[in-house]
XYZ file of C-alpha atoms in Angstrom:
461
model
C -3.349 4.621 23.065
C -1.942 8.039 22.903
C -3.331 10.831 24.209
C -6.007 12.538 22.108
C -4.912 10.139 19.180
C -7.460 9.719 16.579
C -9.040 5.868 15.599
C -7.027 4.833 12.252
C -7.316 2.528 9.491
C -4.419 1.035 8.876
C -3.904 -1.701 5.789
C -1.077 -4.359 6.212
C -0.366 -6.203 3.047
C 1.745 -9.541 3.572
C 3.466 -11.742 0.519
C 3.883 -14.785 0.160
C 7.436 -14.598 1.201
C 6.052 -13.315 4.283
C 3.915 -16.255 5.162
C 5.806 -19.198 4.403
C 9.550 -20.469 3.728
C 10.293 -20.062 0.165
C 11.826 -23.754 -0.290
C 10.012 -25.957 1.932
C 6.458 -23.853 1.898
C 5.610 -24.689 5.805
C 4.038 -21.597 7.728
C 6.250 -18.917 8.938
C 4.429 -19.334 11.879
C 7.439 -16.918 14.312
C 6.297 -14.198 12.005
C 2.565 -15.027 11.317
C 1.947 -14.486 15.426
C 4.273 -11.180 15.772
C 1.775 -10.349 12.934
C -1.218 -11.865 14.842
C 0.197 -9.636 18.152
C 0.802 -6.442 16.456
C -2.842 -6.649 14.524
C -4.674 -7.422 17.812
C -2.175 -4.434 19.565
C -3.508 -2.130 17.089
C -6.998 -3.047 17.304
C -7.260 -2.632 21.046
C -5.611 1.162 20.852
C -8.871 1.569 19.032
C -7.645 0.956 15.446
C -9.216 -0.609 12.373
C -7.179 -3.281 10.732
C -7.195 -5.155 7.526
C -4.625 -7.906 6.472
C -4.204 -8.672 2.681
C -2.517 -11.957 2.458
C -0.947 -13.413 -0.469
C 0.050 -17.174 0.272
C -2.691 -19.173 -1.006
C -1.103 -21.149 -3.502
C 2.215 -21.433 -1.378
C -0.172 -23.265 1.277
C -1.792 -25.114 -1.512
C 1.474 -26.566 -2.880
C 2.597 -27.557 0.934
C -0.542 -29.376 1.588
C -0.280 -31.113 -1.906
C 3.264 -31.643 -1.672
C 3.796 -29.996 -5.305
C 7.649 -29.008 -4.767
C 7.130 -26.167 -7.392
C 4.324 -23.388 -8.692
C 3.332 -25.143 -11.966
C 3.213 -23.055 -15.051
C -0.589 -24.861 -15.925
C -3.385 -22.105 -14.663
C -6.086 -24.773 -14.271
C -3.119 -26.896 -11.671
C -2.366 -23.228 -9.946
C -6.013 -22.183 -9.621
C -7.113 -25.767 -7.954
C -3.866 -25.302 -5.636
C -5.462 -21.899 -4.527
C -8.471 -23.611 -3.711
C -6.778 -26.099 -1.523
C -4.720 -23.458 -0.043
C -7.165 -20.830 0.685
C -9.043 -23.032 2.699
C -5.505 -23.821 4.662
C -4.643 -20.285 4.968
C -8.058 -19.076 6.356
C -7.871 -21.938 9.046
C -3.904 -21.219 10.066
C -5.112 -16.968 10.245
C -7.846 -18.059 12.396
C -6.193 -20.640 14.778
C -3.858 -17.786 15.341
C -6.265 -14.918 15.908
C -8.371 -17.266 17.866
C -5.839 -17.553 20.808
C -6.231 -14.093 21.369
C -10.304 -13.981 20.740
C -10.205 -12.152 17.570
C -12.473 -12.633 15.451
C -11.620 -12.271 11.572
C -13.862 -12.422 7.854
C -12.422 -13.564 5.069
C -13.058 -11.136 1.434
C -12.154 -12.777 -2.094
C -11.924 -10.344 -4.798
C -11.144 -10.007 -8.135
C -11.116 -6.742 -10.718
C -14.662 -7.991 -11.888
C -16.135 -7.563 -8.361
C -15.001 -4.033 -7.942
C -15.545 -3.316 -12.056
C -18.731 -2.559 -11.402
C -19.622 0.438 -9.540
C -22.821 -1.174 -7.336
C -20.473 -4.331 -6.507
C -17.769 -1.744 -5.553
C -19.724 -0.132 -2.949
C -21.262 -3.290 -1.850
C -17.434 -4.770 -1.104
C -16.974 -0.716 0.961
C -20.379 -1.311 2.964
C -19.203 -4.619 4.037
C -15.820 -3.465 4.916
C -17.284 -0.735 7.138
C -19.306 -3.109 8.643
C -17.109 -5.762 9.731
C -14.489 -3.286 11.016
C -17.503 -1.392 12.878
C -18.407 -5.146 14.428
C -14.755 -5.021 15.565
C -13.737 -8.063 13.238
C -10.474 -8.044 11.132
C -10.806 -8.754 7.281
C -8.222 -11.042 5.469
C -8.278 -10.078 2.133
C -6.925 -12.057 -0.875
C -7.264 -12.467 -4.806
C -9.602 -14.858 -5.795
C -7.226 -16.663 -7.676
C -9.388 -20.124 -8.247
C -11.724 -17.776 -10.572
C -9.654 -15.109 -11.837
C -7.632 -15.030 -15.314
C -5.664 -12.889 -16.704
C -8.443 -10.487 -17.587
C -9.396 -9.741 -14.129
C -6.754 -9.770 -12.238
C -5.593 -7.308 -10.230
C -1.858 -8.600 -10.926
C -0.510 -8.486 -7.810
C -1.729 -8.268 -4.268
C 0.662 -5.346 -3.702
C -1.976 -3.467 -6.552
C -4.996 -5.528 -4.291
C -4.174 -3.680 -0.951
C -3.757 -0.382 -2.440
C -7.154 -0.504 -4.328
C -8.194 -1.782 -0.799
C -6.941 0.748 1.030
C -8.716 3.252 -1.093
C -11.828 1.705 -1.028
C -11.677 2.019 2.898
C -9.955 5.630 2.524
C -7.239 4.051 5.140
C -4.971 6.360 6.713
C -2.258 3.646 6.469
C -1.085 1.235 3.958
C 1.891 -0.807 5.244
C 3.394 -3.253 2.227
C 5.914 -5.608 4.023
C 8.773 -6.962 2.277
C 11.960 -8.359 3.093
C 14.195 -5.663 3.311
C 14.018 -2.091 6.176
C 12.746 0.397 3.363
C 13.847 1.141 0.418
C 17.415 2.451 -0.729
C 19.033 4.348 -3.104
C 21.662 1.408 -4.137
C 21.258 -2.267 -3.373
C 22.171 -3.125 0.007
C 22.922 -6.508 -0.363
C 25.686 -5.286 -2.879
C 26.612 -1.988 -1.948
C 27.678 -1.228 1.491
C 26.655 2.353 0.935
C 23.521 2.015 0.327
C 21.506 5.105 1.981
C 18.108 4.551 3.553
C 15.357 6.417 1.763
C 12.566 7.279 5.162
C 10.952 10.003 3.313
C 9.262 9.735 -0.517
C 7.120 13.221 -1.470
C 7.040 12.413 -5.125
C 7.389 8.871 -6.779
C 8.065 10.261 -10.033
C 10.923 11.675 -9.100
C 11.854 8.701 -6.529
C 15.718 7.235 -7.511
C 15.999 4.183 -5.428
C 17.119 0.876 -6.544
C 14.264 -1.347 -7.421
C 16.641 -4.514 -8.747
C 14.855 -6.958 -6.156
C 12.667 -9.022 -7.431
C 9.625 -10.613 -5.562
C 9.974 -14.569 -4.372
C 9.614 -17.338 -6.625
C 5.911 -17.835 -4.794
C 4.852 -14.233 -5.287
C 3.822 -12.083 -8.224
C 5.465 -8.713 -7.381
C 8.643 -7.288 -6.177
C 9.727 -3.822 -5.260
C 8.745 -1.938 -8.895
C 5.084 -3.293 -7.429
C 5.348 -1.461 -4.449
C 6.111 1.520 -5.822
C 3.090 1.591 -8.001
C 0.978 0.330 -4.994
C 2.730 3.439 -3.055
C 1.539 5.378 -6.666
C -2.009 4.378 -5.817
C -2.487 4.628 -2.636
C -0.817 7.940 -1.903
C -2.886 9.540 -4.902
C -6.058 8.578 -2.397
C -4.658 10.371 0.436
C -3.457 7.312 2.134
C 0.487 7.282 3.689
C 2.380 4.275 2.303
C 5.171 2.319 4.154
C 7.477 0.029 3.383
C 8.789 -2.371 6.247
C 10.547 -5.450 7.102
C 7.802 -8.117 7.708
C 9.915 -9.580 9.967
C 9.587 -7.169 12.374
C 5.977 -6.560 12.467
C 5.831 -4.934 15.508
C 7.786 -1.970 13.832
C 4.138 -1.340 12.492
C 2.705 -0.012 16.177
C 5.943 2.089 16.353
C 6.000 3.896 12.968
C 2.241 4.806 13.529
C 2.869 6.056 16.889
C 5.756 7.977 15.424
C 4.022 9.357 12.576
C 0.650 10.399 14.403
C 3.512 11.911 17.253
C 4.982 14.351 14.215
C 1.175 15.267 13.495
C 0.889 16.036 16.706
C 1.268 19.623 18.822
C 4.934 18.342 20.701
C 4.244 19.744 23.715
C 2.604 17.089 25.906
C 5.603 14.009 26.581
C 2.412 11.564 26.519
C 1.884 11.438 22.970
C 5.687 10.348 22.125
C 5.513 7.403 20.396
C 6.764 4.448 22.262
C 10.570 2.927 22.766
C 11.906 -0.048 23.738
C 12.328 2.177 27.267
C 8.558 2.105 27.380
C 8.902 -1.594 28.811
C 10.998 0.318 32.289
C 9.045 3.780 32.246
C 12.183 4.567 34.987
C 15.053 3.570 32.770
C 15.034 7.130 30.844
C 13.936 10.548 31.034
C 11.454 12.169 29.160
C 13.940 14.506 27.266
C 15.920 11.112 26.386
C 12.610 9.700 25.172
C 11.697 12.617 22.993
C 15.374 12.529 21.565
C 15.088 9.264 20.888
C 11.481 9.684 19.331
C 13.025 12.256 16.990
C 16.179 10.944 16.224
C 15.852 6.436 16.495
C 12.080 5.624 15.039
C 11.706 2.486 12.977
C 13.827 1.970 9.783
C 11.124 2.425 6.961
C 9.708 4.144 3.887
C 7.242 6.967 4.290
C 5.442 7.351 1.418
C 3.536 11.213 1.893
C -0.007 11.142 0.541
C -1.639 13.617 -1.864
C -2.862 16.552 -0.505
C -5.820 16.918 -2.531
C -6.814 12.807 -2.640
C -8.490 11.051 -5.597
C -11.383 9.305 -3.717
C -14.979 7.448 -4.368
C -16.075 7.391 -7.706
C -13.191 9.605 -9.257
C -10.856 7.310 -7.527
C -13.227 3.747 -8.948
C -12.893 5.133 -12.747
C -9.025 4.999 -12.844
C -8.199 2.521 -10.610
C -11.345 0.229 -10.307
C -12.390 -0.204 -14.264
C -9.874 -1.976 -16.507
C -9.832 0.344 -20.006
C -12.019 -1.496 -22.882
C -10.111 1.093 -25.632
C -9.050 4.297 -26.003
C -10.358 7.439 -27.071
C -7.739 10.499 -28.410
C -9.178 13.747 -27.460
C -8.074 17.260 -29.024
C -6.610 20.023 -26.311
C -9.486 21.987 -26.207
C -11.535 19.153 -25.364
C -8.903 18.252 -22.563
C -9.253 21.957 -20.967
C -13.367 21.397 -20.950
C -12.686 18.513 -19.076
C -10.937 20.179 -16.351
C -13.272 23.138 -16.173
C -15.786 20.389 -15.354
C -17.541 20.164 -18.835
C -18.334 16.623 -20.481
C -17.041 15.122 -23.401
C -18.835 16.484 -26.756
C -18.201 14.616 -30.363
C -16.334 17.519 -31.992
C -13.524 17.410 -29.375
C -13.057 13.626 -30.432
C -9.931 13.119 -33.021
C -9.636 9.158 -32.653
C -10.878 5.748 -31.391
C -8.537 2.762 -30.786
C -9.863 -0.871 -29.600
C -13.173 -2.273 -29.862
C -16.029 -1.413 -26.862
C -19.136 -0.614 -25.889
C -21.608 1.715 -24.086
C -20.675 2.360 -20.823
C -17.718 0.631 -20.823
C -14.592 2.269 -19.483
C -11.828 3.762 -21.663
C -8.395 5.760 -21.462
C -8.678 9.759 -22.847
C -5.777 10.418 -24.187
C -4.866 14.134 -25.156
C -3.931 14.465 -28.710
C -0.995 17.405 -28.770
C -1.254 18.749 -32.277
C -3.305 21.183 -34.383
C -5.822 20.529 -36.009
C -4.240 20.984 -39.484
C -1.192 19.283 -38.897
C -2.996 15.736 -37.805
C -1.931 14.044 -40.360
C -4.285 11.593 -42.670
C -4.967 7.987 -41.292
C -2.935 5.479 -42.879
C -4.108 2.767 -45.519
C -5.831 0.119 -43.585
C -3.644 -2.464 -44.449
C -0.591 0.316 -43.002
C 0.920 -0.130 -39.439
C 3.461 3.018 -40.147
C 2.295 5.564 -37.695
C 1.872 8.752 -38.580
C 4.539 11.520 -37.545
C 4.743 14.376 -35.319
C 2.030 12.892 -33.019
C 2.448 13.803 -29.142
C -0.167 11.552 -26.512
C -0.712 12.053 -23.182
C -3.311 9.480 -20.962
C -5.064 11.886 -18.647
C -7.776 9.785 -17.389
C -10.542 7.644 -17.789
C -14.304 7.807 -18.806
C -17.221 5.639 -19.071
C -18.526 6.161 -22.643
C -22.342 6.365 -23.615
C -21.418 5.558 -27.176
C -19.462 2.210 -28.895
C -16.206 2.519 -30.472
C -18.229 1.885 -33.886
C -20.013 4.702 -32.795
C -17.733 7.612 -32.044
C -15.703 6.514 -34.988
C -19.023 7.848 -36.981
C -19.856 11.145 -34.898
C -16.254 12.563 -34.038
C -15.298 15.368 -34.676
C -19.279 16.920 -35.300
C -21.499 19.294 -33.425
C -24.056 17.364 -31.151
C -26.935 18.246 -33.172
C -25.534 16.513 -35.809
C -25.342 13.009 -33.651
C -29.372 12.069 -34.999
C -28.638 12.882 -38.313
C -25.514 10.040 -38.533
C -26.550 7.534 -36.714
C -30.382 7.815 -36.451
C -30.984 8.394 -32.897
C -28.746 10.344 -30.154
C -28.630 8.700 -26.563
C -26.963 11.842 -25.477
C -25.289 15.005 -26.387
C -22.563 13.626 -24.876
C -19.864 11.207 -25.157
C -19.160 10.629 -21.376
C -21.236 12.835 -18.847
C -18.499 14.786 -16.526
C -19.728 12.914 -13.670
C -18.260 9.629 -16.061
C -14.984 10.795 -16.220
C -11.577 10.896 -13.696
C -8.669 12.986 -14.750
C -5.406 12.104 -13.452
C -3.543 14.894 -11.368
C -0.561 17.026 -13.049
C 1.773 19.032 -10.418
C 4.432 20.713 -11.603
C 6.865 17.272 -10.999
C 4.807 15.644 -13.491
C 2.290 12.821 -13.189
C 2.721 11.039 -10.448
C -0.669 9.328 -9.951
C -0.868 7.466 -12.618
C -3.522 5.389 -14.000
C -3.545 1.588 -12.959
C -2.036 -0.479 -15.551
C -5.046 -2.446 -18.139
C -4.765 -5.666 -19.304
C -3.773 -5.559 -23.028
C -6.784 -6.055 -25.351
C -6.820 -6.766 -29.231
C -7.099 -3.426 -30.542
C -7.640 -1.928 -34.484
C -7.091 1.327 -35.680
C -9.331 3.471 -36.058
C -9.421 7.619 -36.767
C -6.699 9.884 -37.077
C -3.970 8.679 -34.336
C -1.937 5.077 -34.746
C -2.729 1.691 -33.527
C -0.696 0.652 -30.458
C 0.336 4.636 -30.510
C -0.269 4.426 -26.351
C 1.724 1.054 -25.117
C-alpha cells in the first residue's frame, strides 16, 4: 500500500454482461478471477470491498437450460432462485482459492424503506467489512415486484455505496469510459476522464445494457447522479480489465496526495522491474498514461444518513405542492406548516413518504381546480420537485387543512397530531448550484394517483 494512504471503501458493481457470455450464459470465469484477484489485491492494501453482482437469473437460465429470459415474472423470479444459489457457490469457489471469506446481502427497496431496517442492513455492512469478509450484494429478485424494486443494480450499488459512505463506486461496463460520440461508430469519439457536473454531462449514452441485464449507460449516469450527491467518486471502467480498478485508485489517492515523495505514485506496468525506469519516467507516466476511465467528482457538501435515506431510500406514496414561501422555510430549517400547502396529488398515509414540489405562482393567479370529471390542467402553472418528506398527516387529510393556520388543524378535523405537516427533521431537500439540479431525486414507481387541490393530476411525470 502506498505510503501514508488512507483505508478505503471502494464499491464494484458487476452486470450481468460481466459475469457470463450473453448467448450461451456459462461463467465468464477469465474475468470473474481477474475480479476475484483485484478484490483480494485491494483488501490486503488494507481496503474494504463490496461486490454487487447482477447475474442471478443469467446463472439460473444456464443451469435450467432456458435459452432465453422469459417475459413471465413468476418463471424469472424461480430462475433467480435457482441462480442465486449458483452464483453464491461460483463467487465462493473463487474467493475460496485465495482464503477469502465472503457474505452474501439480498435486498430489495422494502428492506431499506424503512428507516430501522436501513440501519440494520449499515450495521451489518460495517460489521462484516470490520471481520475482514467481502459482501456480494444482489436484488432479491425471487421476492421483489415491480413496487420494490430498485430497477436496476446499477441504482442497487449506488444506494449501497451510500449506505456505507464508500469513497469509491466503480460501475463496470463494457466499454473504457464514457465518450462524447459512439465509439463503435465514430472513430472520433473523445474519451470523457473527468465529469464535475452530470447535468451538464454531453456524452453519448446510445448503448444499451445486454439482453440479460436491466440497465445500460443512461443507468449509470443516474447511479453516478446518486452516488456523487453522497460524496462518493464514481467510475466507469471496462470490466474486462478489472485490475484497472487497483490502478485508478492508486492514481486518484496519488493526485490527493502532497507530490513530493516518488513512493506514493501510483503503480505502472514498470512496477513489475522496479529497474526498468526512473522515477521521473514513472511520475510522467503517472501523470500523463493512468487507466482509461470516467471520473465522476463527488459533491462537496454530501447528502448522507437520514437526509440521504428520505430521497433515495423511500419510494414517494404522492405528492404534495408547496407555495414559495413555504419552500424558503424549508431551507432555513423550519418544518412544513398547513398554510404553506397549495395541493395534494395521490392517495397516502401518515408517515409515508412523498415528493414536495414547489408551486411557482402567486397566490392570486393559482387558478381554480378543475371540474372533477376535467383532466385539462390548469395554465400558467410552473413545478419544481425539491425533495422529499415523511408526512404526519394522510392525503385525505391535508386536502382538508391546507392552506390554514395550525390552530385551526382541531377545529377541521377534530384532533391535531401536530402543528406540523412533516417535522424538519422528516424532510430532505435536493441541492441547487448554480448548474442546476444535479442530484436528483431517485426515480418512484408510478402509483394510481387523483387530483386533488389547486395543481393538475399527473402535472409532475
Amino acid at each position: 500500500m502506498m505510503r501514508g494512504q488512507r483505508h478505503l471503501t471502494i464499491v464494484i458493481k458487476l452486470g450481468s454482461s460481466s459475469i457470463v457470455h450473453e448467448k450461451t450464459h456459462e461463467p465468464l470465469l477469465s474475468i470473474l478471477t481477474l475480479i476475484v484477484e483485484t478484490a483480494v489485491k485491494l483488501h490486503k492494501d488494507g481496503h474494504r470491498v463490496i461486490i454487487v453482482s447482477s447475474g442471478a437469473i443469467a446463472v439460473g437460465l444456464r443451469r435450467m437450460d432456458v435459452e432465453k429470459k422469459p417475459k413471465h415474472l413468476p418463471m424469472i423470479q424461480a430462475l433467480a432462485a435457482v441462480g442465486q444459489c449458483r452464483l453464491m457457490t461460483l463467487w465462493d469457489s473463487l474467493f475460496g482459492h485465495l482464503r477469502q471469506p465472503i457474505a452474501q446481502i439480498l435486498l430489495t427497496r422494502n428492506d431499506i424503506a424503512d428507516r430501522t431496517q436501513y440501519q440494520n442492513a449499515q450495521n451489518t455492512f460495517v460489521e462484516l467489512l470490520h471481520m475482514g469478509v467481502i459482501p456480494i450484494v444482489n436484488e432479491n429478485d425471487t421476492l421483489a415486484v415491480s413496487e420494490i424494486r430498485f430497477g436496476d443494480n446499477d441504482t442497487l450499488s449506488a444506494i449501497t455505496a451510500a449506505m456505507v459512505q464508500a469513497d469509491y463506486l466503480f460501475l463496470m461496463t463494457d466499454v473504457d469510459c464514457l465518450y462524447d460520440k459512439n465509439p463503435r461508430t465514430c472513430p472520433n469519439a473523445m474519451p470523457i476522464e473527468v465529469v464535475e457536473d452530470v447535468a451538464s454531462l454531453e456524452a453519448d449514452v446510445s448503448s444499451a445494457g445486454s439482453s440479460l441485464g436491466t440497465g445500460g449507460m443512461s443507468t449509470k449516469l443516474v447511479a453516478a447522479r446518486l452516488a456523487t450527491s453522497a460524496g462518493v467518486t464514481t467510475v466507469i471502467a471496462r470490466s474486462s480489465n478489472p485490475g484497472n480498478i487497483v490502478n485508478i485508485v492508486r492514481y486518484c489517492q496519488w493526485l490527493r496526495a502532497p507530490q513530493t515523495d516518488a513512493s506514493s505514485q501510483p503503480l505502472t506496468p514498470a512496477d513489475e522491474d522496479p529497474l526498468s525506469k526512473s522515477t521521473a519516467s514513472l511520475q510522467l507516466d503517472a501523470l500523463s498514461k493512468p487507466p482509461l476511465h470516467t471520473r465522476f467528482l463527488p459533491d462537496p457538501e454530501p447528502i448522507r444518513d437520514r437526509s440521504f435515506w428520505l430521497l433515495h431510500g423511500l419510494a414517494a406514496h404522492g405528492t404534495v405542492f408547496i407555495d414559495e414561501g413555504a419552500h424558503r422555510a424549508l431551507v432555513s430549517k423550519a418544518g412544513l406548516l398547513p398554510v404553506g400547502i397549495v395541493g395534494v396529488e395521490g392517495h397516502f398515509a401518515q408517515q409515508e413518504a412523498v415528493r414536495l414540489v414547489v408551486v411557482a405562482t402567486k397566490r392570486h393567479a393559482i387558478p381554480a381546480p378543475p371540474p372533477p370529471s376535467s383532466n385539462e390542467p390548469p395554465d400558467n402553472i410552473a413545478s419544481t420537485e425539491v425533495g422529499r418528506a415523511l408526512v404526519n398527516y394522510s392525503a385525505a387529510e391535508i386536502v382538508r387543512i391546507k392552506g390554514l393556520q395550525s390552530t385551526q388543524i382541531q377545529g377541521v378535523l377534530g384532533y391535531a397530531d401536530s402543528e406540523y405537516v412533516a417535522l424538519r427533521e422528516n424532510v430532505s431537500l435536493v441541492r441547487r448550484g448554480e448548474k442546476g439540479n444535479n442530484r436528483p431525486v431517485t426515480p418512484s414507481v408510478p402509483r394510481a394517483v387523483s387530483y386533488e387541490g389547486d395543481v393538475p393530476n399527473g402535472q409532475m411525470r
